[in-house]
PDB file of C-alpha atoms and ligand atoms in Angstrom:
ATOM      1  CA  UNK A   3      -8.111  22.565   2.784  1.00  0.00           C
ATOM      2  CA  UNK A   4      -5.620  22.768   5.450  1.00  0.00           C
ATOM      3  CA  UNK A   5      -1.764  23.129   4.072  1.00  0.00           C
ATOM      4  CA  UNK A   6      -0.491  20.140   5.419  1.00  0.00           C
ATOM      5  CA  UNK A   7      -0.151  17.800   2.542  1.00  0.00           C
ATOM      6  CA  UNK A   8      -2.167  14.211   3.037  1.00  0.00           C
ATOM      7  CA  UNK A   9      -1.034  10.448   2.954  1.00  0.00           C
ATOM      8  CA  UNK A  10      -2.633   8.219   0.354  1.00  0.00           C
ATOM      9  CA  UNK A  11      -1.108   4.656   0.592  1.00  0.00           C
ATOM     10  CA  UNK A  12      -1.607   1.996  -2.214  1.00  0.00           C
ATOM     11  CA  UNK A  13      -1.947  -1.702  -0.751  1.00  0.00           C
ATOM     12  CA  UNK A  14      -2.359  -5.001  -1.884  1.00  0.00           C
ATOM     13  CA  UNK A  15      -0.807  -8.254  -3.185  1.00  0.00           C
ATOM     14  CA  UNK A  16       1.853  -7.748  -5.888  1.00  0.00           C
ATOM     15  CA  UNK A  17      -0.213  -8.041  -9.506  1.00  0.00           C
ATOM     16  CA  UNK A  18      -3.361  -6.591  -7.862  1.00  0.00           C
ATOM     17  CA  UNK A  19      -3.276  -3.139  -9.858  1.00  0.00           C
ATOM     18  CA  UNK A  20      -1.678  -0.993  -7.174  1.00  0.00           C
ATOM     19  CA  UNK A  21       1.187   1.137  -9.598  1.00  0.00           C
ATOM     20  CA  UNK A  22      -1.553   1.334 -12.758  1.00  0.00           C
ATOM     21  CA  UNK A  23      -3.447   3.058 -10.386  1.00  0.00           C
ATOM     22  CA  UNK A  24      -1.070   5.410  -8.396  1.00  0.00           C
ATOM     23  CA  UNK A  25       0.120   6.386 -11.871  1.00  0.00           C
ATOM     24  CA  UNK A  26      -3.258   7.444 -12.492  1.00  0.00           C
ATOM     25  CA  UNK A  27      -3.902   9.379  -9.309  1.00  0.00           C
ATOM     26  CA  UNK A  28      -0.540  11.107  -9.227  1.00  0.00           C
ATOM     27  CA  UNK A  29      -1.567  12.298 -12.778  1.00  0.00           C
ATOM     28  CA  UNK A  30      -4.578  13.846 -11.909  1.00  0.00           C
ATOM     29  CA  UNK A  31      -3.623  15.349  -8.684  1.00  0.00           C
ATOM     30  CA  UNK A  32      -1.201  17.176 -10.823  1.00  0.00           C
ATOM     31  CA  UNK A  33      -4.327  17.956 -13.160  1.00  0.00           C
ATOM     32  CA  UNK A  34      -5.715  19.780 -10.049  1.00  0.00           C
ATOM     33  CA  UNK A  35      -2.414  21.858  -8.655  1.00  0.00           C
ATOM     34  CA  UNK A  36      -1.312  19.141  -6.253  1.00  0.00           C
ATOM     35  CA  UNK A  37       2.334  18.898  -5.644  1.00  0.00           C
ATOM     36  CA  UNK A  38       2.898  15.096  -4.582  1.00  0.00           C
ATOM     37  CA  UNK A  39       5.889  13.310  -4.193  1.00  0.00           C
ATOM     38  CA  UNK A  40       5.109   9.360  -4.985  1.00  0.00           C
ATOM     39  CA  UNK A  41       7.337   6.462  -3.358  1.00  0.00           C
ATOM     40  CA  UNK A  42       7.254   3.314  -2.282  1.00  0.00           C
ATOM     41  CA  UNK A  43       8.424   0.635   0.259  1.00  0.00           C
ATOM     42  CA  UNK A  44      10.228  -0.994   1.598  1.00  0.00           C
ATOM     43  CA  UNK A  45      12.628   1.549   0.177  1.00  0.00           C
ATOM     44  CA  UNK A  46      11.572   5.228  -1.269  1.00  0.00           C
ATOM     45  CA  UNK A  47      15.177   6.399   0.482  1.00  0.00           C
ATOM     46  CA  UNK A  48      18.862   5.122  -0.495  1.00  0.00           C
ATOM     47  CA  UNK A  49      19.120   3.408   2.867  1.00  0.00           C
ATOM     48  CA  UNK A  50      15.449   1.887   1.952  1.00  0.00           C
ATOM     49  CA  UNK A  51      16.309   1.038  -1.342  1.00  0.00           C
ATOM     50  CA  UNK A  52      19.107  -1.152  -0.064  1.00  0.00           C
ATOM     51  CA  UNK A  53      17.045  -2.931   2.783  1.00  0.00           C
ATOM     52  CA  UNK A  54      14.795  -3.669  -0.258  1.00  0.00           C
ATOM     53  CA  UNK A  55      17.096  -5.643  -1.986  1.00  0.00           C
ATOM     54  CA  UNK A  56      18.694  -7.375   0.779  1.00  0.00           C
ATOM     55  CA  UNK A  57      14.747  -8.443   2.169  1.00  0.00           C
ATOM     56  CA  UNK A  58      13.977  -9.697  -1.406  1.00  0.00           C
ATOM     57  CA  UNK A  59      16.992 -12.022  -1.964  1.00  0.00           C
ATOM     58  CA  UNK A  60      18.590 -12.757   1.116  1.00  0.00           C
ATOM     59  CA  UNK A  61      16.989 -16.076   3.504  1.00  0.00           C
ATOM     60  CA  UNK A  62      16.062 -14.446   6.783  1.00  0.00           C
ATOM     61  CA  UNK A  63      14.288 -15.117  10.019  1.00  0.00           C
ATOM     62  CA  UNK A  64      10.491 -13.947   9.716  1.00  0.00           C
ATOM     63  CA  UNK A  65      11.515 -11.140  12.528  1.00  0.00           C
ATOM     64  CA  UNK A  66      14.781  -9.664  11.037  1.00  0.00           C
ATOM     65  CA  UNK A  67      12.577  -9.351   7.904  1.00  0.00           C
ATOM     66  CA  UNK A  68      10.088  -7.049   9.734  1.00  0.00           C
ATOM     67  CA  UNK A  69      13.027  -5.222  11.730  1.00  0.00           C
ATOM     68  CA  UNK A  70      14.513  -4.720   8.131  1.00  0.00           C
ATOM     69  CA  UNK A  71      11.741  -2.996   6.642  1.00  0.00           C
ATOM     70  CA  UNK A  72      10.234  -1.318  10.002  1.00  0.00           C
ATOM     71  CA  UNK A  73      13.785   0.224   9.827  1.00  0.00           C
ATOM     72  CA  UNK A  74      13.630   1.328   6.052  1.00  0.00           C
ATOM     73  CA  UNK A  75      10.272   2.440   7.266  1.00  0.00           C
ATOM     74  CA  UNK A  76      11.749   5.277   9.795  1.00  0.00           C
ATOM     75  CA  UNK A  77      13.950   6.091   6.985  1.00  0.00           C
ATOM     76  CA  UNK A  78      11.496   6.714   4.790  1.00  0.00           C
ATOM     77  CA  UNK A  79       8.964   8.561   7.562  1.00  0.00           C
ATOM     78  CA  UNK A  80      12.069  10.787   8.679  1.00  0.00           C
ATOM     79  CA  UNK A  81      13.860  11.912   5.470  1.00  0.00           C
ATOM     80  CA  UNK A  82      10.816  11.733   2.914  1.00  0.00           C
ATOM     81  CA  UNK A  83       7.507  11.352   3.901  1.00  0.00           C
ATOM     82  CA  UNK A  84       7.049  13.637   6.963  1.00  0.00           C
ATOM     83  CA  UNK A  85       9.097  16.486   5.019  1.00  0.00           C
ATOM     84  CA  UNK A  86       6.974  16.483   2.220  1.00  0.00           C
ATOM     85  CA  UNK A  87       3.642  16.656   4.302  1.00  0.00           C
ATOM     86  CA  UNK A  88       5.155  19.612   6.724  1.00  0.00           C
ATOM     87  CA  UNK A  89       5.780  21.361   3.270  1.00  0.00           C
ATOM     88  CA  UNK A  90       1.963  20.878   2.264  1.00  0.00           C
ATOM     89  CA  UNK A  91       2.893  17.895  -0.765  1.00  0.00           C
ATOM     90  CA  UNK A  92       0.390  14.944  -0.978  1.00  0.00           C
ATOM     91  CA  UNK A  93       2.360  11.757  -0.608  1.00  0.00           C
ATOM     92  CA  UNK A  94       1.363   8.574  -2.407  1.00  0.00           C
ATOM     93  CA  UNK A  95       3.027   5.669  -1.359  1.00  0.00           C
ATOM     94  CA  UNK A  96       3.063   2.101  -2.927  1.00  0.00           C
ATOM     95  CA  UNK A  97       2.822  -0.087   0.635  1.00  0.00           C
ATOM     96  CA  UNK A  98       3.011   1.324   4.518  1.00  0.00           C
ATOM     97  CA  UNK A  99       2.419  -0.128   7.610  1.00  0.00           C
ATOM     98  CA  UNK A 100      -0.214  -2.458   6.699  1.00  0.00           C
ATOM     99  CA  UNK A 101       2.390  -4.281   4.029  1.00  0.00           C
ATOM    100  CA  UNK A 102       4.050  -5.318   7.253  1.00  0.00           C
ATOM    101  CA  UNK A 103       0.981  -6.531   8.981  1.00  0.00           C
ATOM    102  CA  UNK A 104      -0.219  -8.375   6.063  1.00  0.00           C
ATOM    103  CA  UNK A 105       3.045 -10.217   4.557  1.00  0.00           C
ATOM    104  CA  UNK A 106       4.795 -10.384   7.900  1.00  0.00           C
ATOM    105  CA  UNK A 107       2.224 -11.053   9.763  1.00  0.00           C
ATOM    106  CA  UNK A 108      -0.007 -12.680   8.551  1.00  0.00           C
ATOM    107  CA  UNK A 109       2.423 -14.421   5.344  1.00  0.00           C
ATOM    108  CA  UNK A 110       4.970 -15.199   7.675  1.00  0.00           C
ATOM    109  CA  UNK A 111       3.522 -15.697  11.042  1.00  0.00           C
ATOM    110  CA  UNK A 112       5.007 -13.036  13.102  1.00  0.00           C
ATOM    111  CA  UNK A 113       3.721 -12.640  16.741  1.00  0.00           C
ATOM    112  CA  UNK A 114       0.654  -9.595  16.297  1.00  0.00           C
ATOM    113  CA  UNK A 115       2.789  -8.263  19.342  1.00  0.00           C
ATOM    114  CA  UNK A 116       6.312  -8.249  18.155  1.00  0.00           C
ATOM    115  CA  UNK A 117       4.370  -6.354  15.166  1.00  0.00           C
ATOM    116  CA  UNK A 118       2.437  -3.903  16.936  1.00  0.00           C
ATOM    117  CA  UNK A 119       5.360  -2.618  19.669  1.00  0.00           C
ATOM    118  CA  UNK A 120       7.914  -2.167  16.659  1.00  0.00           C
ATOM    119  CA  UNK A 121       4.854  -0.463  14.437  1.00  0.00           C
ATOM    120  CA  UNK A 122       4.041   2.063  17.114  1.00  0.00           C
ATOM    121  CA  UNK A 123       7.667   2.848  17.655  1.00  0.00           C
ATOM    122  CA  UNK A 124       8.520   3.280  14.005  1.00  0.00           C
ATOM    123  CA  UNK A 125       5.429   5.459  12.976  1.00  0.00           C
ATOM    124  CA  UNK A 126       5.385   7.387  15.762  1.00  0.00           C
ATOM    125  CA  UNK A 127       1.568   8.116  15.433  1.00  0.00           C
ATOM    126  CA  UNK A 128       1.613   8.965  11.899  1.00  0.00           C
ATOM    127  CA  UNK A 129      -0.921   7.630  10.009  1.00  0.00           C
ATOM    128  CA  UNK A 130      -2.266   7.657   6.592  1.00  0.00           C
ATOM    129  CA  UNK A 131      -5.202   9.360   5.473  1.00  0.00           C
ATOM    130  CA  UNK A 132      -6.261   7.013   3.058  1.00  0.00           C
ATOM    131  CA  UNK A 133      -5.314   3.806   2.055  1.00  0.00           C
ATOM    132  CA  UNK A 134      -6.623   1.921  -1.469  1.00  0.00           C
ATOM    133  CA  UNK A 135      -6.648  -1.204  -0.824  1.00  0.00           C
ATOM    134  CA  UNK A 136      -6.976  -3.319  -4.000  1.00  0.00           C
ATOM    135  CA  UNK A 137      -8.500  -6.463  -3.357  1.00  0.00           C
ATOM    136  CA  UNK A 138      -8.835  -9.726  -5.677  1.00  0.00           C
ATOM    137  CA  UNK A 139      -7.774 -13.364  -5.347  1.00  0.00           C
ATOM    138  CA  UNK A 140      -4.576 -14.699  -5.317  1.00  0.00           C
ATOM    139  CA  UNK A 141      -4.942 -16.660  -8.284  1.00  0.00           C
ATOM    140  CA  UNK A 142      -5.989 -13.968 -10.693  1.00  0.00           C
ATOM    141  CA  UNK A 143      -3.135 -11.402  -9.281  1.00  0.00           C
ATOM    142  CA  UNK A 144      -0.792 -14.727 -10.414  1.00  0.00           C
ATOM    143  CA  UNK A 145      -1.684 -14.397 -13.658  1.00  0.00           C
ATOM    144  CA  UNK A 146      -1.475 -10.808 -13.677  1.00  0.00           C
ATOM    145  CA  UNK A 147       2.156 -11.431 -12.792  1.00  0.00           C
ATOM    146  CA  UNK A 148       3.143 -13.785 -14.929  1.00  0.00           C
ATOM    147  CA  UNK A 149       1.567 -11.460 -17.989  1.00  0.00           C
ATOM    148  CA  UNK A 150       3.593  -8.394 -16.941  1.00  0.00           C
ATOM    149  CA  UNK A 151       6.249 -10.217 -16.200  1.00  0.00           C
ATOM    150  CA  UNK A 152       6.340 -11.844 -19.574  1.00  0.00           C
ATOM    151  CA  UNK A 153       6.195  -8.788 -21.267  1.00  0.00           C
ATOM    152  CA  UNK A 154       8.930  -6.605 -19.190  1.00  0.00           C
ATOM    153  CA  UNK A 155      11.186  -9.469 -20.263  1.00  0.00           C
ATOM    154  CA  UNK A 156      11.330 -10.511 -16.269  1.00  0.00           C
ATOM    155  CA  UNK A 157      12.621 -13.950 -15.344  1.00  0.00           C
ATOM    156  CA  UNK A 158      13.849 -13.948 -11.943  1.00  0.00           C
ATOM    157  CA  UNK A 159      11.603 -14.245  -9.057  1.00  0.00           C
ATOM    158  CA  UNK A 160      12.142 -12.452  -5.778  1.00  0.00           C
ATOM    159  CA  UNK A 161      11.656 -13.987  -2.319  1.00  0.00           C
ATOM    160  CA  UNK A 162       8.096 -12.991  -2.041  1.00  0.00           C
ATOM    161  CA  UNK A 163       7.392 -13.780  -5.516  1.00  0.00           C
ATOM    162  CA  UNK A 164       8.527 -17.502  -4.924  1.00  0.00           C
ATOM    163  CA  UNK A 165       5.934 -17.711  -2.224  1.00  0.00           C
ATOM    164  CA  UNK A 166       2.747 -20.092  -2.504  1.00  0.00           C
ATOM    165  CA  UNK A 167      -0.889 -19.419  -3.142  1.00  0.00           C
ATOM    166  CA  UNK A 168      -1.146 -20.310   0.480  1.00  0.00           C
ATOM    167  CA  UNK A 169       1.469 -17.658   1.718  1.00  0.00           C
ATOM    168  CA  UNK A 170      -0.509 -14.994  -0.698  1.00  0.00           C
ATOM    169  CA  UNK A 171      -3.773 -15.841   0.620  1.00  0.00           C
ATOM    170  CA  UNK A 172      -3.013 -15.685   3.721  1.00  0.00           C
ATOM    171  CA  UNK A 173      -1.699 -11.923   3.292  1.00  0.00           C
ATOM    172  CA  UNK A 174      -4.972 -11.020   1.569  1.00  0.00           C
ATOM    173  CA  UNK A 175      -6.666 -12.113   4.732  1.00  0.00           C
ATOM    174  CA  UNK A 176      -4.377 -10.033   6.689  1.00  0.00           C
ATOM    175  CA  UNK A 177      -5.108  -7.027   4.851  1.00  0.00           C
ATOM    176  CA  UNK A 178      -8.479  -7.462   4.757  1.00  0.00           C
ATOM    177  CA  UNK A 179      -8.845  -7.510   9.134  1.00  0.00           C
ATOM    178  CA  UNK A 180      -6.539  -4.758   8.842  1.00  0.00           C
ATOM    179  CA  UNK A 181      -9.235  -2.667   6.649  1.00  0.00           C
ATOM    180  CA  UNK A 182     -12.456  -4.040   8.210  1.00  0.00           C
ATOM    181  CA  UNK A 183     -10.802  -2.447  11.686  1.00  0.00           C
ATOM    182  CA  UNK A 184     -10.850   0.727  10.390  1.00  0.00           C
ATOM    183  CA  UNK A 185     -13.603   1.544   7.859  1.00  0.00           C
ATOM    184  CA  UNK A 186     -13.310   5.404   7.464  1.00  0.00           C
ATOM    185  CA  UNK A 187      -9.402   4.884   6.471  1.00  0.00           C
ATOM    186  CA  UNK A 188      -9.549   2.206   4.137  1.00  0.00           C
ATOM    187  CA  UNK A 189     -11.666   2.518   1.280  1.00  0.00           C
ATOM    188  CA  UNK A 190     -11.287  -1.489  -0.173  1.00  0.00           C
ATOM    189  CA  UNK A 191     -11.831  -1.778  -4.113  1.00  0.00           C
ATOM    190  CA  UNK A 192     -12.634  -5.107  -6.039  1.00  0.00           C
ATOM    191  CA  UNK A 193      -9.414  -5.041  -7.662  1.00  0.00           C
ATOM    192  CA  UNK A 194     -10.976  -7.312 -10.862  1.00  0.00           C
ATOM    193  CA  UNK A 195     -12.622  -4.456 -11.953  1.00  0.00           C
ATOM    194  CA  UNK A 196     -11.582  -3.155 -15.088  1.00  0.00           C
ATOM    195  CA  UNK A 197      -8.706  -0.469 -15.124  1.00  0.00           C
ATOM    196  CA  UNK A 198     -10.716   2.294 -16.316  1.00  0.00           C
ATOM    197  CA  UNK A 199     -13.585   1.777 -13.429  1.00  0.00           C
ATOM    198  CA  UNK A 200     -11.230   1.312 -10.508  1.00  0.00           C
ATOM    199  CA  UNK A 201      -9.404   5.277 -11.617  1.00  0.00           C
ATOM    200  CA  UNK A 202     -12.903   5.748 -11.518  1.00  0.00           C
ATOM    201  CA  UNK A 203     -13.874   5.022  -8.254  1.00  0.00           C
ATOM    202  CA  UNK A 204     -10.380   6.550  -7.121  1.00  0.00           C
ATOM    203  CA  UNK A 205      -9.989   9.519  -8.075  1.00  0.00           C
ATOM    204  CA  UNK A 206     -13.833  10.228  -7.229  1.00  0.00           C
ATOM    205  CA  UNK A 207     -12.802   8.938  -3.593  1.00  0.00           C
ATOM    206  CA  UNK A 208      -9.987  11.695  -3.473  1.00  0.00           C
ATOM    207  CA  UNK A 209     -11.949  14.144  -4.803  1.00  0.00           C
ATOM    208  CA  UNK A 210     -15.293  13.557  -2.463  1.00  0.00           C
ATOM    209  CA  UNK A 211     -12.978  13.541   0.884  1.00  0.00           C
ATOM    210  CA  UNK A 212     -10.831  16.846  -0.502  1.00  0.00           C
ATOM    211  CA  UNK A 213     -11.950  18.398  -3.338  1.00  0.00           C
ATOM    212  CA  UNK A 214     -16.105  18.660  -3.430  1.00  0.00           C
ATOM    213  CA  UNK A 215     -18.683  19.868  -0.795  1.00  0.00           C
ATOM    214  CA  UNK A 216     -19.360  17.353   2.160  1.00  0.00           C
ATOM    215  CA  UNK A 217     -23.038  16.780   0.498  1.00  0.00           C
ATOM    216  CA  UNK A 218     -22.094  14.479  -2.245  1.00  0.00           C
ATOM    217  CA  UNK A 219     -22.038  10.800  -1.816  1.00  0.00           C
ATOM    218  CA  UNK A 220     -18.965   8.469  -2.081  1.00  0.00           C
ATOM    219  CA  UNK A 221     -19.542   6.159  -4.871  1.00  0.00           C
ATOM    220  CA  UNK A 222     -20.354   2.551  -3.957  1.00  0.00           C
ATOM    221  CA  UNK A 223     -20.625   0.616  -7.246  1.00  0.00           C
ATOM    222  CA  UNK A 224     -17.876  -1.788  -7.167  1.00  0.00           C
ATOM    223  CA  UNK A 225     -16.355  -0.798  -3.785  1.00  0.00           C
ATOM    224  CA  UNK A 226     -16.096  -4.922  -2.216  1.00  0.00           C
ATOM    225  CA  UNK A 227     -17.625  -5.629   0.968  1.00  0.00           C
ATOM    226  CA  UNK A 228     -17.059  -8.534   2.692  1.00  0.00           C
ATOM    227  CA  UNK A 229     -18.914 -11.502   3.431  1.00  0.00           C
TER     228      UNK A 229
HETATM  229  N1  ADP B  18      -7.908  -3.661 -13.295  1.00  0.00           N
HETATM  230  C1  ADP B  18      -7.075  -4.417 -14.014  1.00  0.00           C
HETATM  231  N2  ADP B  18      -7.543  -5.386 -14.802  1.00  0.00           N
HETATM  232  C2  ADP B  18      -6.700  -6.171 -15.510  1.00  0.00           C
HETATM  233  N3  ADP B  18      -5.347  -6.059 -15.493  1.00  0.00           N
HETATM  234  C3  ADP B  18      -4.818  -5.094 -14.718  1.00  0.00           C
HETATM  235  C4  ADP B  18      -5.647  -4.232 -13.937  1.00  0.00           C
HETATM  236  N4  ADP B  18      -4.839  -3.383 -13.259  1.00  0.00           N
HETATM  237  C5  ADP B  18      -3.575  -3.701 -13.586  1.00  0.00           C
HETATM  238  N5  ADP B  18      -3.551  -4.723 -14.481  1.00  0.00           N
HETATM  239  C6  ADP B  18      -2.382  -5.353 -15.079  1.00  0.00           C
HETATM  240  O1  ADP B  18      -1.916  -6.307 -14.113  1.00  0.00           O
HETATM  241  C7  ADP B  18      -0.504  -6.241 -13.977  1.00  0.00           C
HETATM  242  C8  ADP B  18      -0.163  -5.860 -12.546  1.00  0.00           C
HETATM  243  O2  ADP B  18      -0.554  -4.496 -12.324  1.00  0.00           O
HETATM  244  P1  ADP B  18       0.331  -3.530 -11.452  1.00  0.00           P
HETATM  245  O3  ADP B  18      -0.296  -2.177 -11.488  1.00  0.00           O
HETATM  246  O4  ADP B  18       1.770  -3.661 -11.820  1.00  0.00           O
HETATM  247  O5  ADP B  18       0.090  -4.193  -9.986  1.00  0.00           O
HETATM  248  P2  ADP B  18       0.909  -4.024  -8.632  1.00  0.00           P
HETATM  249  O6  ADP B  18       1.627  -2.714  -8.699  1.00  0.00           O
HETATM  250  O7  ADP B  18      -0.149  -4.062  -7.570  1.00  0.00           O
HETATM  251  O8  ADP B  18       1.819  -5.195  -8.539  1.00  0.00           O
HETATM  252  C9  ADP B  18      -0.014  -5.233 -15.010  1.00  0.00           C
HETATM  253  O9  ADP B  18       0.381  -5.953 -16.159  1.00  0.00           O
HETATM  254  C10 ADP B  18      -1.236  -4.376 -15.278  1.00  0.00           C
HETATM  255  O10 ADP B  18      -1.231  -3.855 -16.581  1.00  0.00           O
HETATM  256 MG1   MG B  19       3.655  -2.275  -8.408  1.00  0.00          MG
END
């Protein structure tokens, strides 16, 4: 294993299972001498933090939206993420690049373009080395919301949360061209799987690419294909 540290990125709608399951991971990379550093976005910086809120309850124009969090994005890059890889830590981040594609976009109906120049320019080649994208339909990650959401005592929606089943299916879709475009980086799960099987299939993912002799097999019971 080389010392650089590696990039895991959690995606997915909001209620699809994405901090269960970087909870999870984080715990057993720690299990196996992994230093990580987990975040998130937009935010996982002060700066970032701050663009978070203002995205989530200010009324914006679908563009200064994306500039927002492509800027809390370089933020993030500069000051966290590329630090703790140079110093060999495993980063595990809830939503990247492919947040931006998928709820910008394809929620909001930004130009591809507008998002590809600013994407390039903000990531500056760096990529992740896995992403998890959890997969499941908008209607079941609704209820999953409204259940957590009822027991955390949470009332107020967020901009994003106020969206429609349209809006949510839409960024599903988005993700889902994003990950079919790439198959050796994403790794898509059926996100209605029960807890227990998705760590499952997760942490075996991890440990086939970085931990086990090329020879084994990646699992492929309950990994979603499309179609
Ligand atoms: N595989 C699963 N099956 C059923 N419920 C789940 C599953 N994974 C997570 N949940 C529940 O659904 C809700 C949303 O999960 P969470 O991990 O917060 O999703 P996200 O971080 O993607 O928004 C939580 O109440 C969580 O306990
Ligand atoms: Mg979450």
């Amino acid at each position: 294993m080389s010392t650089r540290g590696r990039f895991l990125v959690f995606e997915g709608i909001d209620g699809a299972g994405k901090s269960t399951q970087i909870a999870a991971l984080t715990a057993w990379l720690q299990t196996q001498g992994v230093a990580t550093v987990t975040t998130r976005e937009p935010g996982g910086t002060p700066v970032g933090e701050a663009i978070r809120a203002l995205v989530l309850t200010h009324e914006m124009h679908a563009e200064t939206e994306l500039l927002l969090i492509c800027a809390a994005r370089r933020e993030h890059l500069l000051t966290v993420i590329e630090p703790a890889l140079a110093a060999g830590r495993w980063v595990v981040c809830d939503r990247f690049a492919d947040a931006s594609f998928a709820y910008q976009v394809g929620g909001r109906g930004v130009a591809p373009e507008r998002f590809r120049q600013l994407d390039e320019w903000t990531r500056a080649g760096r990529q992740p080395d896995l992403v998890f994208l959890f997969d499941l339909p908008v209607a079941t990650a609704a209820q999953r919301r409204a259940q957590r959401d009822a027991a955390d005592g949470h009332t107020e929606c967020d901009r994003f949360e106020r969206e429609s089943e349209a809006f949510f299916a839409a960024v599903r879709a988005a993700y889902r061209v994003r990950a079919a475009q790439d198959p050796q980086r994403y790794c898509v799960l059926d996100a209605q799987l029960p807890t227990e099987r998705l760590t499952e299939i997760v942490l075996a993912t991890v440990a086939q690419r970085w931990f086990a002799p090329k020879t084994r097999q990646p699992p492929s019971q309950g990994v979603a294909h499309d179609g």
